[in-house]
Amino acid sequence: MEKLTTLTGTGVPLRRSNVDTDQIIPAVFLKRVTRTGFDDALFYAWRRNPDFVLNKPEYADGRILVAGPDFGIGSSREHAVWALHDYGFRVVIASRFADIFYGNTAKNGVLAAIMPQESVELLWKLLEEEPGRQMTVDLGQRTVTCGDVVLPFEVNDYVRWRLMNGYDDIDLTLQHEDDIAAYEAMRAERFPFKPKTIPALHEPDQAIESAREPQGDEWAGPIGAR
Amino acid sequence: MGMTLAEKVWADHLVRKGDDGAPDLLYIDLMLMHEVTSPQAFEGLRLAGRTPRHVDQLVATEDHNTPTVDIDRPNPDETSATQLTTLERNCKEFGVRLHPLGDADQGIVHAFAPMLGLTQPGMTIVCGDSHTSTHGAFGALAFGIGTSEVEHVMATQTLSLKPFKTMAINIEGDLPADVSAKDIILAIIAKIGTGGGQGYVLEYRGKAIEQLSMDARMTICNMSIEAGARAGMIAPDETTFAYLKDRPHAPQGELWDQAVEYWRTLKTDDDAQFDAEVTLRAEDLEPFVTWGTNPGQGVPISGSVPAPEDFADATERAAAERALDYMGLEAGTPIRDIPVDTVFIGSCTNGRIEDLRIAAEIMKGRRKADSIHRVLVVPASSRIRLQAEEEGLDRIFKDFGAEWRNAGCSMCLGMNPDKLVVGERSISTSNRNFEGRQGKGSRTHLASPAVAAATAIRGTISTPADL
């Protein structure tokens, strides 16, 4: 994973609360089997609107997104973080993040920086006064600098350490292989009733009839055709 | 001091306590997988030269992306077809059990696993899907994860996690006859907000919860995520054990007795402390419907569409303004005056057999309103579909003028062809009313199966009492 220590780039004010992951990337883009190439899908519906902030040329090369509270709610899709990352955002600032989204950011080298709503409002004001303004995020100092204003942000120590070093989670966990093995030995002893998916047990197999769209005058027609 | 249910399950899965602010390492009993959030995880595993640590603690199915008609014909959407064949190839390569489209156990991850008896009290269950909270209805600690975490679980059978805080949600007293589990959870979300449960595991408690069936408990736990909580739980009891007994993967014989003995210990101790507590009186509840574009924007069906000025908080006020505009609604309109175009009954929230029975009971001997464009009934899993057909529910739906579909996520998230068009208004038993969730420009009102069925008859948002 790429390291993140300091970043200077264009700040983008996104004056919206409850930005759910369906807005960040609609489900129709989740059919892909790759991990990259989602930049065009980011905020797909909103970007159809010429007034949307990312459609203003000054903000087009945004690197730091400043959003309202409860950013990333809804679906667990990590594609939301991949889309932000592919577009160029390495930092999202908000007063509150949804749990699953928050967890997904750090695994992709993206910082979710938490600061009070008053600080977010101040940044919105600064970024709107001078569109395209550069901001600097310093993960070591836990500060955001925008013009003369320096604002502190919150980040969990462990997340910060991982981001700054670009560590891979699986490697970190596998350092504790002995602990996992010890737990599994205890588990087999104490919880012998825990289910195993293999061999597969199930009710008798039955054929599933394929549904058909109804025909006739009363029917509204295939959904896709409207 | 005593422990809460969530703390007990956490403690029993602790592989390693994190030091110096590092997260704990938690053991994962079961991971459910599907086509959308797994391909990049399998690819990561392959690139690192790893294999799943315990393939017998994984199970996969196809649900998000699958068509709900013509499942015996080639999938006309090539990208969807590729995603499905990718899952099939990955499962074959790594030896993961898969219930593909056409299999009797195929269906939404959160519907098929409990029916197989794979969801049991006291387990840790994860899936790359936020509605994994559903399984908390059995007293399991179950939550959604991202794709990187899916890969992490395959490689290590663990997850690095900070302990959750705990919140008690007490529903006291007896539930009125016309109030369902869906109404309870929509009322809770309206009360605490979409961020209210953030960082918490919710434990639903109280007499009204204890009286609920397993299907109803799953509806409640399912939407914990809509309140911002990653997980919701209900302590296992006789209802839970009766549901599980003799399911294919339930323990048998002596192991059953041993399991039940352990499961009985899985309840919050009398002297345990929750970090937060919320109480609702069941008698005060009534059927609930959302009017806006997040699940917290809901009101009782007897109410009206609120005005932005009704909200003291500036952020909520701005959100309400946007929502009214998007939804094409006027403040002050009585909820019962809102006409809808399409009715969707299904999803991991309300696509189980009891939901279908409730809808069928109301639709029986009636026809959908002429103004209703379409009524889609989509069972959550293929076994549920078979059960419904055995009970003759499919006939009732068809006679009503509804479409009876194959199992899957369908119109809940608009990934397969079951979508609304721009400006089309639905009443939906699913879980999210986000902008564009059911298709670009779609307008969604979340409600219970009873309200959805009554609305299909009258054409405007209704309860069975209005018929």
XYZ file of C-alpha atoms in Angstrom:
693
model
C 0.000 0.000 0.000
C 1.248 3.521 -0.785
C 2.433 5.514 2.212
C 0.711 8.722 3.203
C 2.539 11.275 5.325
C 1.818 14.724 3.966
C -0.298 15.735 1.025
C -0.793 19.081 -0.654
C -3.555 19.469 -3.191
C -6.837 21.056 -4.173
C -9.529 21.044 -1.500
C -13.113 20.373 -2.613
C -16.053 21.553 -0.501
C -18.943 19.061 -0.609
C -21.752 20.741 1.307
C -23.849 17.642 1.896
C -24.596 15.448 4.894
C -25.395 11.733 4.840
C -23.417 11.120 1.662
C -24.199 7.423 1.240
C -22.074 4.975 -0.722
C -24.828 4.658 -3.362
C -24.127 8.352 -4.147
C -20.364 7.843 -4.082
C -20.729 4.983 -6.568
C -24.053 3.583 -7.812
C -24.607 -0.173 -7.734
C -24.511 -0.480 -11.499
C -20.718 0.019 -11.374
C -20.226 -2.788 -8.880
C -20.403 -5.435 -11.570
C -16.750 -5.079 -12.389
C -14.299 -7.635 -11.066
C -11.288 -5.310 -10.934
C -10.068 -3.066 -8.139
C -9.236 -0.016 -10.223
C -10.740 2.094 -12.983
C -13.637 3.510 -10.974
C -12.769 7.220 -11.323
C -15.570 7.953 -13.805
C -18.109 6.247 -11.547
C -17.413 8.563 -8.578
C -20.525 10.603 -7.674
C -21.914 9.425 -11.005
C -25.447 10.848 -10.683
C -24.353 14.160 -9.187
C -21.721 14.676 -11.872
C -24.505 14.715 -14.494
C -25.424 18.098 -12.991
C -23.215 20.884 -14.425
C -23.437 22.803 -11.134
C -21.958 19.956 -9.116
C -18.766 21.030 -7.395
C -16.457 18.597 -9.224
C -17.692 19.982 -12.545
C -16.213 23.373 -11.738
C -12.802 23.475 -13.398
C -11.105 24.909 -10.280
C -12.006 21.807 -8.296
C -11.552 19.209 -11.018
C -8.154 18.036 -9.764
C -9.380 17.632 -6.170
C -7.195 15.679 -3.771
C -8.855 16.513 -0.433
C -12.632 16.234 -0.054
C -14.310 18.209 2.731
C -17.806 16.803 3.382
C -20.732 17.044 5.791
C -21.439 14.655 8.686
C -22.157 10.917 8.328
C -20.082 10.475 5.202
C -20.055 6.966 3.712
C -23.254 5.592 5.229
C -25.078 2.645 3.713
C -23.700 -0.203 1.671
C -20.341 -1.716 2.632
C -19.017 -1.473 -0.944
C -15.271 -0.805 -0.841
C -15.740 0.413 -4.422
C -16.676 3.754 -2.814
C -13.128 4.153 -1.536
C -11.638 2.803 -4.757
C -13.625 5.402 -6.726
C -12.482 8.258 -4.470
C -8.904 7.024 -4.687
C -9.011 6.517 -8.458
C -10.344 10.029 -8.919
C -7.392 11.352 -6.930
C -8.743 11.860 -3.435
C -6.344 10.657 -0.755
C -8.038 12.496 2.121
C -11.685 12.924 3.113
C -12.496 15.330 5.939
C -15.808 15.169 7.842
C -17.120 15.427 11.376
C -18.441 11.861 11.341
C -17.855 8.803 9.157
C -19.860 5.600 8.888
C -17.986 2.688 10.492
C -17.564 0.364 7.519
C -16.497 3.167 5.182
C -14.005 4.389 7.775
C -12.478 0.922 8.002
C -12.259 0.664 4.222
C -10.377 3.959 3.774
C -7.261 3.031 5.694
C -6.981 -0.274 3.840
C -6.541 1.660 0.599
C -4.164 4.379 1.700
C -6.931 6.952 2.063
C -7.160 9.086 5.197
C -10.555 9.778 6.778
C -9.773 12.817 8.942
C -12.285 13.719 11.629
C -12.746 17.319 12.720
C -15.584 19.223 14.389
C -18.371 20.509 12.129
C -17.277 24.122 12.900
C -13.853 23.394 11.376
C -15.539 21.798 8.359
C -17.692 24.916 7.941
C -14.612 27.118 8.110
C -12.864 25.023 5.441
C -15.974 25.170 3.219
C -15.917 28.946 3.507
C -12.215 29.196 2.668
C -12.462 26.780 -0.253
C -15.485 28.554 -1.713
C -13.935 32.020 -1.326
C -10.993 30.942 -3.397
C -11.927 27.933 -5.528
C -8.995 25.690 -6.339
C -7.192 26.635 -3.168
C -4.427 24.273 -2.096
C -4.559 22.614 1.283
C -1.951 20.595 3.122
C -2.705 17.594 5.269
C 0.074 16.581 7.645
C -0.572 13.159 9.110
C 2.482 13.354 11.384
C 1.276 16.599 12.957
C -2.431 15.704 12.558
C -3.152 19.110 11.038
C -4.797 20.583 7.979
C -3.440 23.884 6.684
C -5.527 26.065 4.411
C -4.122 29.558 3.847
C -3.286 30.982 7.294
C -5.612 28.601 9.060
C -4.238 25.501 10.748
C -6.801 23.049 12.061
C -6.208 19.855 14.036
C -7.913 16.617 13.056
C -8.456 13.314 14.799
C -7.079 10.030 13.591
C -6.668 6.831 15.503
C -2.985 6.117 16.366
C -3.026 2.673 14.848
C -4.606 3.855 11.581
C -2.113 6.706 11.394
C 0.820 4.360 11.927
C -0.420 2.016 9.207
C -1.055 4.816 6.720
C 2.308 6.472 7.337
C 4.117 3.169 6.842
C 1.890 1.734 4.140
C 1.574 -1.554 6.041
C -0.480 -4.449 4.736
C -3.062 -5.712 7.231
C -2.768 -9.371 6.387
C 0.991 -9.350 6.941
C 0.499 -7.637 10.295
C -2.051 -10.233 11.385
C 0.024 -13.191 10.231
C 2.709 -12.105 12.707
C 0.265 -13.482 15.283
C -0.072 -16.903 13.679
C 0.690 -18.617 17.021
C -2.173 -16.817 18.736
C -4.584 -17.796 15.978
C -3.522 -21.444 16.179
C -3.872 -21.411 19.975
C -7.361 -19.946 19.691
C -8.367 -22.591 17.174
C -7.198 -25.385 19.478
C -9.261 -23.909 22.323
C -12.241 -23.460 20.010
C -12.254 -27.105 18.903
C -12.230 -28.163 22.563
C -14.789 -25.731 23.955
C -17.150 -25.215 21.007
C -17.271 -28.552 19.151
C -20.800 -27.724 17.986
C -19.824 -24.764 15.795
C -21.017 -25.384 12.234
C -18.812 -26.225 9.270
C -19.986 -25.393 5.767
C -18.296 -28.480 4.301
C -19.551 -31.166 3.881
C -22.564 -29.286 2.564
C -25.805 -30.316 4.260
C -29.194 -29.252 2.962
C -32.807 -30.230 2.395
C -33.411 -32.421 -0.662
C -32.579 -30.751 -3.960
C -35.546 -29.415 -5.849
C -35.766 -27.910 -9.294
C -36.300 -24.158 -9.326
C -38.670 -23.109 -12.040
C -37.664 -20.008 -13.940
C -40.006 -17.052 -13.506
C -41.189 -15.323 -16.670
C -42.368 -11.800 -17.197
C -46.141 -11.929 -17.699
C -47.599 -11.365 -21.145
C -50.872 -9.841 -22.289
C -52.623 -6.476 -22.400
C -52.629 -5.850 -18.696
C -48.906 -6.135 -18.345
C -46.877 -2.936 -18.118
C -44.082 -4.273 -20.299
C -40.530 -5.300 -19.493
C -38.893 -3.094 -16.905
C -35.848 -2.452 -19.041
C -37.923 -1.269 -21.992
C -39.459 1.744 -20.299
C -19.538 -6.116 36.867
C -21.621 -8.185 34.480
C -21.260 -8.302 30.711
C -23.590 -7.484 27.874
C -24.437 -10.071 25.210
C -22.155 -8.381 22.685
C -19.247 -8.285 25.152
C -19.654 -12.005 25.887
C -19.518 -12.946 22.218
C -16.531 -10.649 21.718
C -14.703 -12.189 24.683
C -15.301 -15.711 23.371
C -13.677 -14.807 20.038
C -10.727 -12.827 21.262
C -7.545 -14.184 19.696
C -5.369 -11.396 20.950
C -5.974 -8.215 22.859
C -4.518 -5.199 21.069
C -1.829 -3.282 22.935
C -0.971 0.416 22.674
C -4.148 1.429 20.927
C -3.907 -1.398 18.397
C -7.191 -3.168 17.640
C -8.084 -6.587 19.009
C -7.740 -9.646 16.820
C -11.136 -11.328 16.641
C -11.821 -14.860 15.396
C -14.466 -15.214 12.673
C -16.647 -18.336 12.736
C -18.339 -17.915 9.384
C -18.019 -15.730 6.306
C -20.787 -15.472 3.723
C -19.760 -14.466 0.215
C -21.419 -13.246 -2.966
C -20.445 -12.177 -6.450
C -20.121 -8.410 -5.929
C -17.702 -7.918 -3.048
C -15.567 -11.036 -3.475
C -13.782 -10.965 -6.870
C -11.103 -8.474 -5.794
C -10.583 -10.400 -2.548
C -9.986 -13.685 -4.378
C -7.673 -11.860 -6.766
C -5.702 -10.430 -3.837
C -5.358 -13.890 -2.338
C -4.191 -15.300 -5.638
C -1.641 -12.531 -6.207
C -0.166 -13.070 -2.740
C -0.004 -16.826 -3.275
C -2.309 -17.497 -0.333
C -5.178 -19.951 0.148
C -8.206 -19.708 2.479
C -7.276 -20.766 5.992
C -10.597 -22.555 6.614
C -12.586 -23.181 3.520
C -15.190 -24.976 5.685
C -16.001 -21.658 7.371
C -16.905 -19.975 4.093
C -20.034 -20.267 1.972
C -21.036 -18.388 -1.168
C -24.140 -17.693 -3.201
C -25.305 -15.433 -6.016
C -27.816 -12.744 -5.149
C -27.030 -9.064 -5.865
C -26.605 -9.254 -9.571
C -28.820 -12.149 -10.612
C -31.893 -11.752 -12.802
C -35.256 -12.667 -11.254
C -36.753 -13.944 -14.514
C -35.469 -16.276 -17.219
C -32.791 -17.706 -14.979
C -32.602 -20.726 -17.273
C -31.542 -18.559 -20.226
C -28.203 -16.883 -20.971
C -27.761 -13.632 -19.024
C -28.080 -10.797 -21.576
C -25.928 -8.489 -19.420
C -22.363 -9.491 -20.194
C -20.764 -7.659 -17.274
C -23.169 -9.326 -14.852
C -22.578 -12.689 -16.430
C -18.818 -12.206 -16.100
C -19.146 -11.373 -12.426
C -21.182 -14.521 -11.813
C -18.818 -16.776 -13.737
C -15.908 -15.160 -11.888
C -17.461 -16.217 -8.580
C -18.057 -19.713 -9.893
C -14.447 -19.969 -11.073
C -13.061 -18.590 -7.823
C -15.149 -20.940 -5.681
C -14.053 -23.891 -7.755
C -10.382 -22.899 -7.642
C -10.311 -22.376 -3.884
C -12.839 -25.073 -2.928
C -15.493 -22.722 -1.535
C -19.052 -24.087 -1.255
C -21.331 -22.225 -3.664
C -25.094 -22.162 -4.140
C -25.405 -20.684 -7.629
C -28.451 -19.397 -9.436
C -30.818 -22.301 -10.057
C -29.789 -24.157 -6.885
C -32.558 -24.669 -4.301
C -30.474 -22.947 -1.596
C -29.512 -19.944 -3.716
C -30.755 -16.625 -2.432
C -29.830 -13.495 -0.562
C -26.862 -14.270 1.715
C -28.828 -13.197 4.782
C -31.783 -15.427 3.947
C -30.173 -18.687 2.882
C -27.642 -19.068 5.697
C -30.143 -18.943 8.608
C -32.412 -21.389 6.766
C -29.527 -23.858 6.448
C -28.911 -23.532 10.173
C -25.474 -22.016 9.557
C -26.364 -18.929 11.585
C -26.268 -19.844 15.255
C -26.147 -17.974 18.563
C -22.817 -16.731 19.833
C -21.071 -16.884 16.461
C -19.100 -14.183 14.729
C -20.399 -13.859 11.173
C -19.183 -11.465 8.501
C -19.925 -10.774 4.865
C -19.033 -8.107 2.343
C -22.510 -6.703 2.765
C -23.705 -4.190 5.310
C -26.943 -6.070 6.048
C -24.977 -8.886 7.658
C -26.369 -7.389 10.865
C -29.449 -9.553 10.079
C -27.814 -12.593 11.702
C -27.688 -10.772 15.030
C -31.316 -11.903 15.438
C -29.860 -15.239 16.630
C -27.564 -13.650 19.198
C -24.619 -13.771 16.813
C -22.212 -10.857 16.436
C -22.609 -10.243 12.718
C -21.506 -7.287 10.655
C -20.647 -6.097 7.181
C -17.060 -5.674 6.008
C -15.224 -4.294 2.996
C -13.544 -6.354 0.308
C -10.047 -5.956 1.825
C -11.465 -7.445 5.004
C -13.041 -10.297 3.025
C -9.550 -11.112 1.790
C -8.200 -10.743 5.336
C -10.752 -13.217 6.699
C -10.029 -15.731 3.963
C -6.296 -15.501 4.685
C -6.395 -15.450 8.488
C -9.946 -16.321 9.674
C -9.666 -13.210 11.861
C -10.283 -9.478 11.726
C -8.538 -6.566 13.438
C -11.204 -4.587 15.216
C -11.671 -2.058 17.959
C -14.304 -3.202 20.464
C -17.742 -1.726 19.803
C -19.639 0.289 22.364
C -22.990 -1.138 23.421
C -26.444 0.419 23.210
C -29.639 -1.070 24.619
C -32.780 -0.446 22.589
C -35.713 -1.303 24.840
C -39.114 -1.829 23.265
C -41.371 -2.080 26.254
C -44.955 -3.267 26.468
C -47.090 -5.080 23.903
C -47.035 -4.329 20.210
C -50.358 -3.150 18.695
C -51.775 -5.713 16.243
C -51.144 -3.566 13.165
C -47.518 -2.778 13.994
C -44.775 -4.986 12.535
C -41.053 -5.439 13.057
C -40.398 -3.097 10.121
C -42.384 -0.341 11.826
C -40.368 -0.827 15.024
C -37.026 -0.471 13.296
C -38.125 2.482 11.138
C -39.324 4.225 14.314
C -36.001 3.514 16.035
C -34.016 4.925 13.098
C -36.230 8.035 12.982
C -35.581 8.499 16.693
C -31.804 8.008 16.862
C -30.936 9.059 13.293
C -28.770 7.478 10.606
C -25.656 8.205 12.664
C -27.146 7.457 16.086
C -25.773 3.944 16.321
C -22.320 4.726 14.987
C -19.643 2.768 16.843
C -22.243 0.741 18.733
C -23.675 -2.728 18.721
C -27.397 -2.343 19.326
C -29.091 -4.887 21.556
C -32.862 -4.994 21.054
C -34.614 -5.944 24.273
C -37.951 -5.847 26.021
C -41.240 -7.677 25.918
C -42.209 -6.571 22.419
C -38.948 -8.002 21.042
C -39.231 -11.263 22.967
C -42.652 -11.857 21.426
C -41.344 -11.630 17.865
C -40.697 -14.595 15.552
C -37.227 -15.184 14.118
C -38.261 -13.748 10.733
C -39.421 -10.557 12.460
C -36.266 -10.366 14.599
C -34.181 -10.630 11.441
C -36.069 -7.661 9.957
C -35.143 -5.558 12.978
C -31.485 -6.563 13.191
C -31.176 -6.220 9.406
C -31.700 -2.458 9.525
C -29.324 -1.776 12.431
C -26.935 -0.472 9.788
C -29.495 2.133 8.731
C -29.207 3.509 12.275
C -25.424 3.681 11.772
C -24.680 0.573 13.860
C -22.598 -2.130 12.292
C -24.383 -4.827 14.267
C -27.633 -5.426 16.124
C -28.343 -8.362 18.408
C -31.197 -10.101 20.166
C -30.502 -12.587 22.966
C -31.258 -16.175 21.928
C -34.242 -17.834 23.618
C -36.676 -20.714 23.121
C -37.936 -19.106 19.889
C -34.371 -19.155 18.540
C -33.728 -22.756 19.555
C -37.044 -23.939 18.088
C -36.171 -22.251 14.772
C -32.760 -23.913 14.646
C -33.690 -27.428 15.769
C -33.218 -29.956 12.957
C -32.045 -27.425 10.393
C -29.427 -29.037 8.101
C -26.406 -27.515 9.868
C -27.806 -27.339 13.414
C -25.895 -29.477 15.911
C -27.337 -32.957 16.442
C -27.745 -35.208 19.502
C -25.358 -34.511 22.358
C -23.800 -31.610 20.518
C -27.242 -29.963 20.347
C -27.607 -30.209 24.126
C -24.116 -28.868 24.644
C -24.795 -26.015 22.242
C -28.096 -25.049 23.869
C -26.440 -25.057 27.276
C -23.873 -22.563 25.977
C -26.464 -20.518 24.068
C -28.494 -20.055 27.262
C -25.559 -18.167 28.791
C -25.669 -15.651 25.923
C -27.685 -12.871 27.459
C -26.816 -9.591 29.054
C -26.189 -9.938 32.786
C -28.542 -8.074 35.110
C -25.712 -5.923 36.443
C -24.153 -5.195 33.045
C -23.849 -1.577 31.915
C -24.647 -0.369 28.413
C -22.814 2.672 27.087
C -26.135 4.114 25.957
C -29.791 3.243 26.270
C -32.929 4.162 24.290
C -36.483 3.196 25.209
C -39.640 3.149 23.102
C -43.128 2.152 24.255
C -44.577 -0.439 21.892
C -48.104 0.923 22.443
C -47.040 4.284 21.022
C -45.913 2.784 17.713
C -47.904 2.718 14.499
C -47.145 1.769 10.890
C -44.195 3.825 9.700
C -43.201 5.078 6.256
C -40.232 7.109 5.012
C -40.799 10.312 3.074
C -37.183 11.324 2.332
C -33.894 10.041 0.979
C -32.341 8.550 4.069
C -33.939 5.898 6.296
C -34.084 8.294 9.249
C -36.533 10.488 7.359
C -39.666 8.601 8.374
C -43.018 9.355 10.012
C -46.034 7.411 11.240
C -48.482 6.755 8.405
C -51.053 9.031 10.060
C -48.603 11.919 9.740
C -47.704 14.346 6.977
C -44.630 15.168 4.963
C -42.645 17.515 7.226
C -41.425 20.976 6.262
C -37.713 21.828 6.369
C -38.552 24.479 9.006
C -39.670 21.665 11.324
C -36.004 20.744 11.823
C -34.020 22.739 14.360
C -30.654 21.431 13.179
C -29.312 23.303 10.113
C -27.804 20.187 8.517
C -31.059 18.241 8.896
C -32.999 21.188 7.543
C -30.823 21.331 4.421
C -31.123 17.549 4.014
C -34.931 17.768 4.278
C -35.028 20.492 1.659
C -32.988 18.427 -0.776
C -35.038 15.329 -0.014
C -38.393 17.015 -0.671
C -37.101 18.325 -3.957
C -35.721 14.935 -5.014
C -38.843 13.076 -3.899
C -41.172 15.570 -5.593
C -43.183 16.070 -2.402
C -44.875 19.111 -0.877
C -44.468 19.728 2.841
C -47.729 19.169 4.694
C -49.075 16.484 2.326
C -50.730 13.731 4.364
C -48.732 10.506 3.911
C -51.939 8.679 2.979
C -52.443 11.036 0.001
C -49.181 10.028 -1.682
C -49.848 7.925 -4.817
C -47.246 5.351 -5.806
C -46.428 3.712 -9.143
C -44.690 0.513 -8.178
C -44.783 -1.881 -5.233
C -41.752 -3.987 -4.311
C -42.093 -6.795 -1.790
C -38.814 -8.546 -1.129
C -35.162 -8.059 0.005
C -33.131 -9.319 2.961
C -35.260 -7.044 5.133
C -38.712 -8.331 4.228
C -38.495 -11.146 1.678
C -38.916 -14.078 4.061
C -41.841 -16.500 4.182
C -43.701 -14.664 6.949
C -43.476 -11.420 4.978
C -44.899 -13.137 1.915
C -47.699 -14.672 4.002
C -48.639 -11.265 5.395
C -48.738 -9.731 1.913
C -50.709 -12.671 0.485
C -53.252 -12.555 3.296
C -54.031 -8.937 2.417
C -53.988 -9.452 -1.358
C -56.094 -12.609 -1.311
C -59.235 -12.254 -3.451
C -58.340 -8.695 -4.462
C -56.779 -6.957 -7.451
C -54.100 -4.322 -7.535
C -55.277 -0.752 -8.159
C -55.376 0.219 -11.846
C -53.052 3.138 -11.109
C -50.349 0.796 -9.819
C -47.890 0.169 -12.594
C -46.312 -2.950 -11.236
C -46.244 -5.163 -8.148
C -43.066 -7.173 -7.850
C -42.900 -10.013 -5.320
C -39.395 -11.400 -4.962
C -38.693 -14.108 -2.399
C -35.384 -13.669 -0.585
C -34.257 -17.217 -1.324
C -35.182 -20.095 -3.593
C -36.251 -22.255 -0.624
C -38.616 -19.471 0.417
C -39.978 -19.451 -3.114
C -40.573 -23.206 -2.961
C -42.253 -22.900 0.432
C -44.509 -20.082 -0.794
C -45.510 -22.145 -3.823
C -46.289 -25.099 -1.587
C -48.625 -22.827 0.382
C -50.224 -21.485 -2.808
C -49.054 -17.924 -2.197
C -47.769 -17.615 -5.756
C -51.329 -18.076 -7.078
C -52.619 -15.335 -4.798
C -49.913 -12.952 -6.011
C -50.539 -13.742 -9.675
C -54.329 -13.423 -9.302
C -53.735 -10.079 -7.633
C -51.826 -8.873 -10.675
C -48.371 -9.138 -9.132
C -45.259 -10.613 -10.734
C -43.847 -13.638 -8.901
C -40.095 -13.693 -9.360
C -37.012 -15.813 -8.708
C -34.964 -15.103 -5.592
C -32.390 -12.343 -5.214
C -31.751 -8.756 -4.123
C -33.668 -7.443 -7.129
C -35.170 -3.968 -6.877
C -33.666 -3.278 -3.449
C -30.460 -1.972 -4.976
C -31.033 -1.727 -8.702
C -28.087 -3.851 -9.808
C -30.063 -6.264 -11.940
C -32.707 -5.165 -14.497
C -35.381 -4.690 -11.777
C -35.181 -0.906 -11.570
C -37.425 2.097 -11.434
C -37.219 4.808 -14.086
C -36.601 8.508 -13.453
C -39.306 9.968 -11.223
C -41.037 6.618 -10.645
C -42.304 6.272 -7.072
C -42.226 2.993 -5.193
C -43.368 1.678 -1.888
C -40.734 -0.838 -1.009
C -40.210 -3.339 1.795
C -36.452 -2.971 1.344
C -34.043 -1.022 3.507
C -32.711 2.050 1.701
C -34.433 5.050 0.183
C -31.239 6.755 -0.998
C -31.270 8.869 -4.134
C -31.083 6.589 -7.155
C -30.952 3.434 -5.053
C -33.713 1.659 -6.999
C -32.611 3.107 -10.323
C -31.554 6.536 -11.532
C -34.036 9.166 -10.332
C -36.081 6.589 -8.377
C -38.240 7.720 -5.460
C -38.536 5.199 -2.660
C -40.849 4.998 0.336
C -39.806 2.295 2.790
C -42.582 0.400 4.556
C -43.671 -2.978 5.920
C -45.102 -5.787 3.757
C -48.596 -5.066 5.161
C -48.415 -1.395 4.182
C -46.927 -2.259 0.776
C -49.742 -4.744 0.079
C -52.483 -2.339 1.210
C -50.918 0.403 -0.911
C -50.988 -1.887 -3.946
C -54.753 -2.215 -3.480
C -55.584 1.456 -2.923
C -52.906 3.078 -5.041
C -51.989 5.551 -2.320
C -49.971 4.817 0.805
C -52.307 2.808 3.065
C -52.538 0.329 5.892
C -54.730 -2.792 5.874
C -57.082 -0.876 8.190
C -57.848 1.533 5.327
C -59.230 -1.222 3.118
